[in-house]
mmCIF file of C-alpha atoms in Angstrom:
data_model
loop_
_atom_site.group_PDB
_atom_site.id
_atom_site.type_symbol
_atom_site.label_atom_id
_atom_site.label_comp_id
_atom_site.label_asym_id
_atom_site.label_seq_id
_atom_site.Cartn_x
_atom_site.Cartn_y
_atom_site.Cartn_z
ATOM 1 C CA UNK A 1 -2.340 18.834 18.283
ATOM 2 C CA UNK A 2 -2.929 17.511 14.798
ATOM 3 C CA UNK A 3 -4.300 19.664 12.031
ATOM 4 C CA UNK A 4 -6.405 17.426 9.814
ATOM 5 C CA UNK A 5 -6.166 20.047 7.066
ATOM 6 C CA UNK A 6 -2.387 19.634 7.140
ATOM 7 C CA UNK A 7 -2.731 15.844 7.126
ATOM 8 C CA UNK A 8 -5.013 16.049 4.097
ATOM 9 C CA UNK A 9 -2.391 18.149 2.272
ATOM 10 C CA UNK A 10 0.341 15.652 3.148
ATOM 11 C CA UNK A 11 -1.778 12.756 1.854
ATOM 12 C CA UNK A 12 -2.593 14.642 -1.349
ATOM 13 C CA UNK A 13 1.069 15.321 -2.114
ATOM 14 C CA UNK A 14 2.261 11.855 -1.097
ATOM 15 C CA UNK A 15 -0.240 10.193 -3.445
ATOM 16 C CA UNK A 16 1.403 11.797 -6.491
ATOM 17 C CA UNK A 17 4.909 11.001 -5.247
ATOM 18 C CA UNK A 18 3.872 7.409 -4.538
ATOM 19 C CA UNK A 19 2.648 6.912 -8.108
ATOM 20 C CA UNK A 20 6.033 7.878 -9.554
ATOM 21 C CA UNK A 21 8.005 5.761 -7.087
ATOM 22 C CA UNK A 22 5.782 2.662 -7.299
ATOM 23 C CA UNK A 23 5.507 2.579 -11.100
ATOM 24 C CA UNK A 24 9.207 3.213 -11.707
ATOM 25 C CA UNK A 25 10.215 0.648 -9.065
ATOM 26 C CA UNK A 26 7.990 -1.981 -10.697
ATOM 27 C CA UNK A 27 8.528 -1.263 -14.384
ATOM 28 C CA UNK A 28 12.160 -0.160 -14.389
ATOM 29 C CA UNK A 29 13.651 -2.478 -11.755
ATOM 30 C CA UNK A 30 11.597 -5.234 -10.091
ATOM 31 C CA UNK A 31 10.072 -6.705 -13.272
ATOM 32 C CA UNK A 32 13.319 -6.536 -15.306
ATOM 33 C CA UNK A 33 15.157 -8.169 -12.374
ATOM 34 C CA UNK A 34 12.620 -11.004 -12.298
ATOM 35 C CA UNK A 35 12.551 -11.545 -16.062
ATOM 36 C CA UNK A 36 16.355 -11.543 -16.300
ATOM 37 C CA UNK A 37 16.432 -14.521 -13.928
ATOM 38 C CA UNK A 38 16.250 -18.167 -14.984
ATOM 39 C CA UNK A 39 12.547 -18.372 -14.108
ATOM 40 C CA UNK A 40 10.087 -19.403 -16.817
ATOM 41 C CA UNK A 41 8.810 -16.303 -18.649
ATOM 42 C CA UNK A 42 5.285 -17.662 -19.134
ATOM 43 C CA UNK A 43 5.054 -18.510 -15.429
ATOM 44 C CA UNK A 44 6.177 -14.997 -14.504
ATOM 45 C CA UNK A 45 3.532 -13.427 -16.753
ATOM 46 C CA UNK A 46 0.935 -15.765 -15.235
ATOM 47 C CA UNK A 47 2.037 -14.580 -11.783
ATOM 48 C CA UNK A 48 1.659 -10.961 -12.912
ATOM 49 C CA UNK A 49 -1.870 -11.659 -14.178
ATOM 50 C CA UNK A 50 -2.779 -13.588 -11.040
ATOM 51 C CA UNK A 51 -1.425 -10.793 -8.855
ATOM 52 C CA UNK A 52 -3.460 -8.109 -10.614
ATOM 53 C CA UNK A 53 -6.641 -10.191 -10.301
ATOM 54 C CA UNK A 54 -5.874 -11.034 -6.660
ATOM 55 C CA UNK A 55 -5.477 -7.370 -5.715
ATOM 56 C CA UNK A 56 -8.709 -6.560 -7.549
ATOM 57 C CA UNK A 57 -10.584 -9.226 -5.569
ATOM 58 C CA UNK A 58 -9.023 -8.155 -2.260
ATOM 59 C CA UNK A 59 -10.081 -4.563 -2.876
ATOM 60 C CA UNK A 60 -13.564 -5.715 -3.880
ATOM 61 C CA UNK A 61 -13.960 -7.683 -0.631
ATOM 62 C CA UNK A 62 -12.768 -4.674 1.398
ATOM 63 C CA UNK A 63 -15.219 -2.342 -0.368
ATOM 64 C CA UNK A 64 -18.127 -4.745 0.106
ATOM 65 C CA UNK A 65 -17.284 -5.133 3.802
ATOM 66 C CA UNK A 66 -16.963 -1.366 4.262
ATOM 67 C CA UNK A 67 -20.306 -0.558 2.610
ATOM 68 C CA UNK A 68 -22.323 -3.284 4.351
ATOM 69 C CA UNK A 69 -23.251 -1.168 7.393
ATOM 70 C CA UNK A 70 -22.946 2.578 7.843
ATOM 71 C CA UNK A 71 -24.723 5.501 9.439
ATOM 72 C CA UNK A 72 -27.946 6.575 7.799
ATOM 73 C CA UNK A 73 -28.309 3.411 5.730
ATOM 74 C CA UNK A 74 -32.075 3.406 6.164
ATOM 75 C CA UNK A 75 -32.110 0.125 8.109
ATOM 76 C CA UNK A 76 -33.688 -0.134 11.539
ATOM 77 C CA UNK A 77 -31.013 -1.278 13.992
ATOM 78 C CA UNK A 78 -30.927 -1.595 17.761
ATOM 79 C CA UNK A 79 -29.652 1.378 19.755
ATOM 80 C CA UNK A 80 -25.849 1.566 19.564
ATOM 81 C CA UNK A 81 -25.642 -0.722 16.540
ATOM 82 C CA UNK A 82 -23.818 1.788 14.327
ATOM 83 C CA UNK A 83 -21.280 2.557 17.062
ATOM 84 C CA UNK A 84 -20.546 -1.151 17.474
ATOM 85 C CA UNK A 85 -20.240 -1.551 13.697
ATOM 86 C CA UNK A 86 -17.831 1.398 13.564
ATOM 87 C CA UNK A 87 -15.726 -0.205 16.296
ATOM 88 C CA UNK A 88 -15.651 -3.511 14.422
ATOM 89 C CA UNK A 89 -14.692 -1.664 11.253
ATOM 90 C CA UNK A 90 -11.743 -0.163 13.153
ATOM 91 C CA UNK A 91 -10.536 -3.597 14.197
ATOM 92 C CA UNK A 92 -10.997 -4.905 10.657
ATOM 93 C CA UNK A 93 -8.826 -2.016 9.412
ATOM 94 C CA UNK A 94 -6.108 -2.972 11.913
ATOM 95 C CA UNK A 95 -6.204 -6.669 10.987
ATOM 96 C CA UNK A 96 -6.057 -5.895 7.278
ATOM 97 C CA UNK A 97 -3.273 -3.344 7.800
ATOM 98 C CA UNK A 98 -1.281 -5.806 9.904
ATOM 99 C CA UNK A 99 -1.489 -8.496 7.232
ATOM 100 C CA UNK A 100 -0.573 -5.947 4.570
ATOM 101 C CA UNK A 101 2.489 -4.792 6.530
ATOM 102 C CA UNK A 102 3.590 -8.386 7.163
ATOM 103 C CA UNK A 103 3.418 -9.042 3.408
ATOM 104 C CA UNK A 104 5.343 -5.823 2.692
ATOM 105 C CA UNK A 105 8.140 -7.098 4.927
ATOM 106 C CA UNK A 106 8.355 -10.315 2.893
ATOM 107 C CA UNK A 107 8.439 -8.326 -0.364
ATOM 108 C CA UNK A 108 11.265 -6.093 0.877
ATOM 109 C CA UNK A 109 13.234 -9.174 1.951
ATOM 110 C CA UNK A 110 12.778 -10.747 -1.499
ATOM 111 C CA UNK A 111 13.920 -7.539 -3.184
ATOM 112 C CA UNK A 112 17.066 -7.321 -1.022
ATOM 113 C CA UNK A 113 17.911 -10.950 -1.742
ATOM 114 C CA UNK A 114 17.572 -10.296 -5.477
ATOM 115 C CA UNK A 115 19.594 -7.077 -5.408
ATOM 116 C CA UNK A 116 20.423 -4.669 -2.538
ATOM 117 C CA UNK A 117 19.614 -1.584 -4.639
ATOM 118 C CA UNK A 118 16.262 -3.099 -5.603
ATOM 119 C CA UNK A 119 15.621 -3.726 -1.906
ATOM 120 C CA UNK A 120 16.225 -0.057 -1.147
ATOM 121 C CA UNK A 121 13.895 1.271 -3.866
ATOM 122 C CA UNK A 122 11.233 -1.315 -2.952
ATOM 123 C CA UNK A 123 11.412 -0.139 0.653
ATOM 124 C CA UNK A 124 11.127 3.489 -0.482
ATOM 125 C CA UNK A 125 8.125 2.622 -2.669
ATOM 126 C CA UNK A 126 6.355 0.886 0.212
ATOM 127 C CA UNK A 127 7.103 3.742 2.630
ATOM 128 C CA UNK A 128 5.847 6.319 0.116
ATOM 129 C CA UNK A 129 2.556 4.455 -0.154
ATOM 130 C CA UNK A 130 2.300 3.592 3.545
ATOM 131 C CA UNK A 131 2.564 7.169 4.846
ATOM 132 C CA UNK A 132 -0.729 8.393 3.305
ATOM 133 C CA UNK A 133 -2.356 5.015 4.009
ATOM 134 C CA UNK A 134 -1.387 5.105 7.689
ATOM 135 C CA UNK A 135 -2.663 8.687 7.991
ATOM 136 C CA UNK A 136 -5.950 7.569 6.452
ATOM 137 C CA UNK A 137 -6.148 4.561 8.781
ATOM 138 C CA UNK A 138 -5.490 6.823 11.778
ATOM 139 C CA UNK A 139 -8.435 9.034 10.819
ATOM 140 C CA UNK A 140 -10.649 5.958 10.289
ATOM 141 C CA UNK A 141 -9.712 4.630 13.735
ATOM 142 C CA UNK A 142 -10.613 7.969 15.334
ATOM 143 C CA UNK A 143 -13.986 7.869 13.571
ATOM 144 C CA UNK A 144 -14.434 4.282 14.819
ATOM 145 C CA UNK A 145 -14.188 5.478 18.427
ATOM 146 C CA UNK A 146 -10.497 4.878 19.168
ATOM 147 C CA UNK A 147 -8.720 7.476 21.288
ATOM 148 C CA UNK A 148 -5.700 9.156 19.716
ATOM 149 C CA UNK A 149 -3.313 7.237 21.980
ATOM 150 C CA UNK A 150 -4.925 3.871 21.157
ATOM 151 C CA UNK A 151 -4.930 4.696 17.442
ATOM 152 C CA UNK A 152 -1.207 5.568 17.616
ATOM 153 C CA UNK A 153 -0.284 2.445 19.577
ATOM 154 C CA UNK A 154 -2.233 -0.004 17.420
ATOM 155 C CA UNK A 155 -0.957 1.610 14.223
ATOM 156 C CA UNK A 156 2.597 1.248 15.549
ATOM 157 C CA UNK A 157 2.067 -2.414 16.444
ATOM 158 C CA UNK A 158 0.693 -3.095 12.959
ATOM 159 C CA UNK A 159 3.710 -1.376 11.425
ATOM 160 C CA UNK A 160 6.094 -3.606 13.396
ATOM 161 C CA UNK A 161 4.611 -6.644 11.651
ATOM 162 C CA UNK A 162 6.574 -5.528 8.574
ATOM 163 C CA UNK A 163 9.770 -6.209 10.540
ATOM 164 C CA UNK A 164 8.537 -9.695 11.437
ATOM 165 C CA UNK A 165 7.588 -10.340 7.805
ATOM 166 C CA UNK A 166 11.001 -9.155 6.669
ATOM 167 C CA UNK A 167 12.843 -11.471 9.075
ATOM 168 C CA UNK A 168 10.753 -14.518 8.217
ATOM 169 C CA UNK A 169 10.819 -13.693 4.501
ATOM 170 C CA UNK A 170 14.599 -13.352 4.492
ATOM 171 C CA UNK A 171 15.077 -16.647 6.342
ATOM 172 C CA UNK A 172 12.638 -18.513 4.084
ATOM 173 C CA UNK A 173 13.548 -17.074 0.689
ATOM 174 C CA UNK A 174 17.277 -17.350 1.391
ATOM 175 C CA UNK A 175 16.753 -21.134 1.277
ATOM 176 C CA UNK A 176 14.274 -21.002 -1.621
ATOM 177 C CA UNK A 177 15.873 -18.498 -3.980
ATOM 178 C CA UNK A 178 13.923 -19.888 -6.967
ATOM 179 C CA UNK A 179 10.804 -18.225 -5.528
ATOM 180 C CA UNK A 180 12.326 -14.729 -5.454
ATOM 181 C CA UNK A 181 11.475 -13.767 -9.091
ATOM 182 C CA UNK A 182 7.835 -14.753 -8.521
ATOM 183 C CA UNK A 183 7.641 -12.726 -5.310
ATOM 184 C CA UNK A 184 9.102 -9.727 -7.166
ATOM 185 C CA UNK A 185 6.522 -10.061 -9.948
ATOM 186 C CA UNK A 186 3.683 -10.412 -7.438
ATOM 187 C CA UNK A 187 4.939 -7.335 -5.589
ATOM 188 C CA UNK A 188 5.103 -5.435 -8.880
ATOM 189 C CA UNK A 189 1.520 -6.406 -9.699
ATOM 190 C CA UNK A 190 0.473 -4.881 -6.377
ATOM 191 C CA UNK A 191 2.410 -1.670 -6.978
ATOM 192 C CA UNK A 192 1.003 -1.303 -10.498
ATOM 193 C CA UNK A 193 -2.559 -2.073 -9.424
ATOM 194 C CA UNK A 194 -2.488 0.345 -6.488
ATOM 195 C CA UNK A 195 -0.953 3.137 -8.585
ATOM 196 C CA UNK A 196 -3.243 2.750 -11.600
ATOM 197 C CA UNK A 197 -6.490 1.657 -9.938
ATOM 198 C CA UNK A 198 -6.441 3.574 -6.632
ATOM 199 C CA UNK A 199 -4.019 6.488 -6.654
ATOM 200 C CA UNK A 200 -4.307 7.852 -10.194
ATOM 201 C CA UNK A 201 -8.142 8.023 -10.073
ATOM 202 C CA UNK A 202 -7.810 10.092 -6.867
ATOM 203 C CA UNK A 203 -5.518 12.485 -8.724
ATOM 204 C CA UNK A 204 -7.902 12.726 -11.700
ATOM 205 C CA UNK A 205 -10.601 14.183 -9.458
ATOM 206 C CA UNK A 206 -8.564 17.384 -9.414
ATOM 207 C CA UNK A 207 -8.646 18.356 -13.085
ATOM 208 C CA UNK A 208 -7.470 21.978 -12.939
ATOM 209 C CA UNK A 209 -4.086 23.079 -14.290
ATOM 210 C CA UNK A 210 -3.207 24.397 -10.833
ATOM 211 C CA UNK A 211 -3.647 20.901 -9.373
ATOM 212 C CA UNK A 212 -2.188 19.011 -12.340
ATOM 213 C CA UNK A 213 1.203 20.748 -12.457
ATOM 214 C CA UNK A 214 2.313 19.729 -8.924
ATOM 215 C CA UNK A 215 0.946 16.216 -9.523
ATOM 216 C CA UNK A 216 3.068 15.782 -12.649
ATOM 217 C CA UNK A 217 6.126 17.297 -10.952
ATOM 218 C CA UNK A 218 5.776 14.976 -7.954
ATOM 219 C CA UNK A 219 5.346 11.909 -10.193
ATOM 220 C CA UNK A 220 8.510 12.971 -11.996
ATOM 221 C CA UNK A 221 10.273 13.462 -8.655
ATOM 222 C CA UNK A 222 9.298 9.922 -7.664
ATOM 223 C CA UNK A 223 10.845 8.542 -10.864
ATOM 224 C CA UNK A 224 13.999 10.623 -10.321
ATOM 225 C CA UNK A 225 14.329 9.341 -6.736
ATOM 226 C CA UNK A 226 14.202 5.729 -7.931
ATOM 227 C CA UNK A 227 16.685 6.391 -10.753
ATOM 228 C CA UNK A 228 19.028 8.166 -8.317
ATOM 229 C CA UNK A 229 18.901 5.313 -5.796
ATOM 230 C CA UNK A 230 19.627 2.738 -8.492
ATOM 231 C CA UNK A 231 22.240 4.761 -10.381
ATOM 232 C CA UNK A 232 24.785 2.427 -11.891
ATOM 233 C CA UNK A 233 22.579 -0.685 -11.558
#
């Protein structure tokens, strides 16, 4: 039996660790790897800008969709409307998560093709972010009316799309290696945006010294993990 208090603690700690891993993976490895390639520097910076704006717009669409209908919104709906909306929201979460995981698989494939060590740290960065996200999605699915078994199964199926994305990404990018630096930059823009726009603001809500010390230590641990995995690169 799950303790949601324990899950909340896991999410809270993983957020700080994710920030350190995602920022160090992007700024210390993925971006330098891309810019050391033969790709045009201006085009890479344009990709970075486009990626940041794309992730902003994607998040904006998700927030608008999430806030469109909810319990107690003051609107007069037919009986059972909110339950149906919650169920649809659950399916929307699964579709979005599936697409996200598929894209993550492509990004990991691109990183491995560029450099095996970069592939490892990119995979670690994605896992570090995915664990708290999947826990959050599981709770959302339960609130949307899914049973625990259905929530587990559908979350697992969505996770397997990362494997499919990885296979297809490896097969495609292996033949189009010129695209790899751009994929790395786009992936880095996502890591940076998520860390700075989503995760760090969550951490800033806890402004006491008692909360700040473990946050800083876990960010540092994330950086150390990345440096350890890429030692000698």
